[in-house]
Amino acid sequence: MITFHTQASANISMFQADALRMLRMMGVGDSVPGAIRAADVPDALRRLQASVTEAQRNFVPAQDAADDEEVAPETRAQPLIRLLNDAASAGKDVLWSDASLFD
């Protein structure tokens, strides 16, 4: 698990594979721990939203998958998008690390 933290919002945790994918979509690499300076948060948010929109266009759920096996990219990204929006609005940094660091 990876936890995202900002002073502008509650922490969110994601499974590692999902969090790493989101980090790559934001264009910040996939190093853990890591951070985005407040000035760079709006750009990371725009990149994430654009990547999610593209992934959503290509998302086709498997017909034989159980309801909880596949989650649309837009649904998976929403908590992180909200956190980034809050951080951008408040001018705060965003940090992430192994989930245990912020617990």
mmCIF file of C-alpha atoms in Angstrom:
data_model
loop_
_atom_site.group_PDB
_atom_site.id
_atom_site.type_symbol
_atom_site.label_atom_id
_atom_site.label_comp_id
_atom_site.label_asym_id
_atom_site.label_seq_id
_atom_site.Cartn_x
_atom_site.Cartn_y
_atom_site.Cartn_z
ATOM 1 C CA MET A 1 0.000 0.000 0.000
ATOM 2 C CA ILE A 2 1.077 3.539 -0.769
ATOM 3 C CA THR A 3 -0.340 6.550 1.049
ATOM 4 C CA PHE A 4 -0.651 9.998 -0.513
ATOM 5 C CA HIS A 5 -0.509 12.943 1.885
ATOM 6 C CA THR A 6 -1.063 16.676 1.681
ATOM 7 C CA GLN A 7 -1.860 19.242 4.362
ATOM 8 C CA ALA A 8 -4.925 20.258 2.338
ATOM 9 C CA SER A 9 -6.778 16.942 2.469
ATOM 10 C CA ALA A 10 -7.153 13.628 4.226
ATOM 11 C CA ASN A 11 -4.620 10.931 3.352
ATOM 12 C CA ILE A 12 -5.554 8.306 0.787
ATOM 13 C CA SER A 13 -4.054 4.862 0.380
ATOM 14 C CA MET A 14 -3.910 2.748 -2.760
ATOM 15 C CA PHE A 15 -2.648 -0.664 -3.605
ATOM 16 C CA GLN A 16 0.953 -0.338 -4.735
ATOM 17 C CA ALA A 17 0.361 -1.332 -8.376
ATOM 18 C CA ASP A 18 -2.460 1.194 -8.738
ATOM 19 C CA ALA A 19 -0.507 3.964 -7.016
ATOM 20 C CA LEU A 20 2.571 3.393 -9.174
ATOM 21 C CA ARG A 21 0.413 3.538 -12.293
ATOM 22 C CA MET A 22 -1.076 6.850 -11.116
ATOM 23 C CA LEU A 23 2.394 8.252 -10.420
ATOM 24 C CA ARG A 24 3.511 7.351 -13.943
ATOM 25 C CA MET A 25 0.323 8.924 -15.344
ATOM 26 C CA MET A 26 1.197 12.139 -13.468
ATOM 27 C CA GLY A 27 4.651 12.084 -15.051
ATOM 28 C CA VAL A 28 6.523 11.976 -11.743
ATOM 29 C CA GLY A 29 8.103 8.533 -12.138
ATOM 30 C CA ASP A 30 7.377 5.737 -9.741
ATOM 31 C CA SER A 31 9.814 6.246 -6.884
ATOM 32 C CA VAL A 32 8.541 5.614 -3.378
ATOM 33 C CA PRO A 33 8.801 7.720 -1.292
ATOM 34 C CA GLY A 34 8.362 10.861 -3.336
ATOM 35 C CA ALA A 35 6.864 14.321 -3.474
ATOM 36 C CA ILE A 36 5.488 16.983 -5.775
ATOM 37 C CA ARG A 37 6.169 20.601 -4.881
ATOM 38 C CA ALA A 38 3.075 22.770 -4.573
ATOM 39 C CA ALA A 39 3.999 24.711 -7.718
ATOM 40 C CA ASP A 40 4.076 21.461 -9.736
ATOM 41 C CA VAL A 41 0.826 19.954 -8.439
ATOM 42 C CA PRO A 42 -1.479 21.612 -11.018
ATOM 43 C CA ASP A 43 0.612 20.240 -13.897
ATOM 44 C CA ALA A 44 0.686 16.738 -12.373
ATOM 45 C CA LEU A 45 -3.089 16.946 -11.932
ATOM 46 C CA ARG A 46 -3.608 17.927 -15.577
ATOM 47 C CA ARG A 47 -1.405 15.048 -16.758
ATOM 48 C CA LEU A 48 -3.244 12.568 -14.536
ATOM 49 C CA GLN A 49 -6.648 13.746 -15.744
ATOM 50 C CA ALA A 50 -5.572 13.561 -19.399
ATOM 51 C CA SER A 51 -4.114 10.074 -18.921
ATOM 52 C CA VAL A 52 -7.226 8.874 -17.102
ATOM 53 C CA THR A 53 -9.456 10.258 -19.860
ATOM 54 C CA GLU A 54 -7.410 8.364 -22.448
ATOM 55 C CA ALA A 55 -7.394 5.169 -20.384
ATOM 56 C CA GLN A 56 -11.144 5.485 -19.864
ATOM 57 C CA ARG A 57 -11.693 5.663 -23.643
ATOM 58 C CA ASN A 58 -9.828 2.384 -24.045
ATOM 59 C CA PHE A 59 -11.394 0.635 -21.037
ATOM 60 C CA VAL A 60 -13.512 -2.375 -21.923
ATOM 61 C CA PRO A 61 -14.487 -4.495 -18.937
ATOM 62 C CA ALA A 62 -14.187 -8.215 -19.455
ATOM 63 C CA GLN A 63 -17.587 -9.798 -19.871
ATOM 64 C CA ASP A 64 -16.735 -12.717 -17.628
ATOM 65 C CA ALA A 65 -15.096 -10.677 -14.834
ATOM 66 C CA ALA A 66 -16.713 -10.481 -11.429
ATOM 67 C CA ASP A 67 -18.041 -7.019 -10.571
ATOM 68 C CA ASP A 68 -15.169 -6.233 -8.200
ATOM 69 C CA GLU A 69 -12.355 -7.568 -10.396
ATOM 70 C CA GLU A 70 -12.217 -4.611 -12.786
ATOM 71 C CA VAL A 71 -12.489 -0.974 -11.860
ATOM 72 C CA ALA A 72 -12.683 1.758 -14.470
ATOM 73 C CA PRO A 73 -9.595 4.014 -14.556
ATOM 74 C CA GLU A 74 -11.726 7.080 -13.803
ATOM 75 C CA THR A 75 -13.153 5.432 -10.684
ATOM 76 C CA ARG A 76 -9.743 4.247 -9.514
ATOM 77 C CA ALA A 77 -8.194 7.731 -9.919
ATOM 78 C CA GLN A 78 -10.956 9.837 -8.329
ATOM 79 C CA PRO A 79 -9.598 9.890 -4.746
ATOM 80 C CA LEU A 80 -6.158 10.969 -5.971
ATOM 81 C CA ILE A 81 -7.649 13.571 -8.315
ATOM 82 C CA ARG A 82 -9.600 15.049 -5.383
ATOM 83 C CA LEU A 83 -6.464 15.092 -3.217
ATOM 84 C CA LEU A 84 -4.475 16.828 -5.985
ATOM 85 C CA ASN A 85 -7.288 19.339 -6.523
ATOM 86 C CA ASP A 86 -7.309 20.153 -2.817
ATOM 87 C CA ALA A 87 -3.519 20.501 -2.744
ATOM 88 C CA ALA A 88 -3.503 22.711 -5.847
ATOM 89 C CA SER A 89 -6.241 24.955 -4.433
ATOM 90 C CA ALA A 90 -4.413 25.345 -1.120
ATOM 91 C CA GLY A 91 -0.914 25.614 -2.618
ATOM 92 C CA LYS A 92 0.356 22.570 -0.702
ATOM 93 C CA ASP A 93 2.907 19.880 -1.527
ATOM 94 C CA VAL A 94 1.865 16.264 -2.118
ATOM 95 C CA LEU A 95 3.919 13.442 -0.635
ATOM 96 C CA TRP A 96 3.647 9.671 -0.911
ATOM 97 C CA SER A 97 5.294 6.798 0.829
ATOM 98 C CA ASP A 98 4.837 3.297 2.062
ATOM 99 C CA ALA A 99 1.456 3.346 3.805
ATOM 100 C CA SER A 100 2.992 2.814 7.239
ATOM 101 C CA LEU A 101 4.912 6.119 7.200
ATOM 102 C CA PHE A 102 1.822 8.357 7.455
ATOM 103 C CA ASP A 103 -0.313 6.063 9.612
#
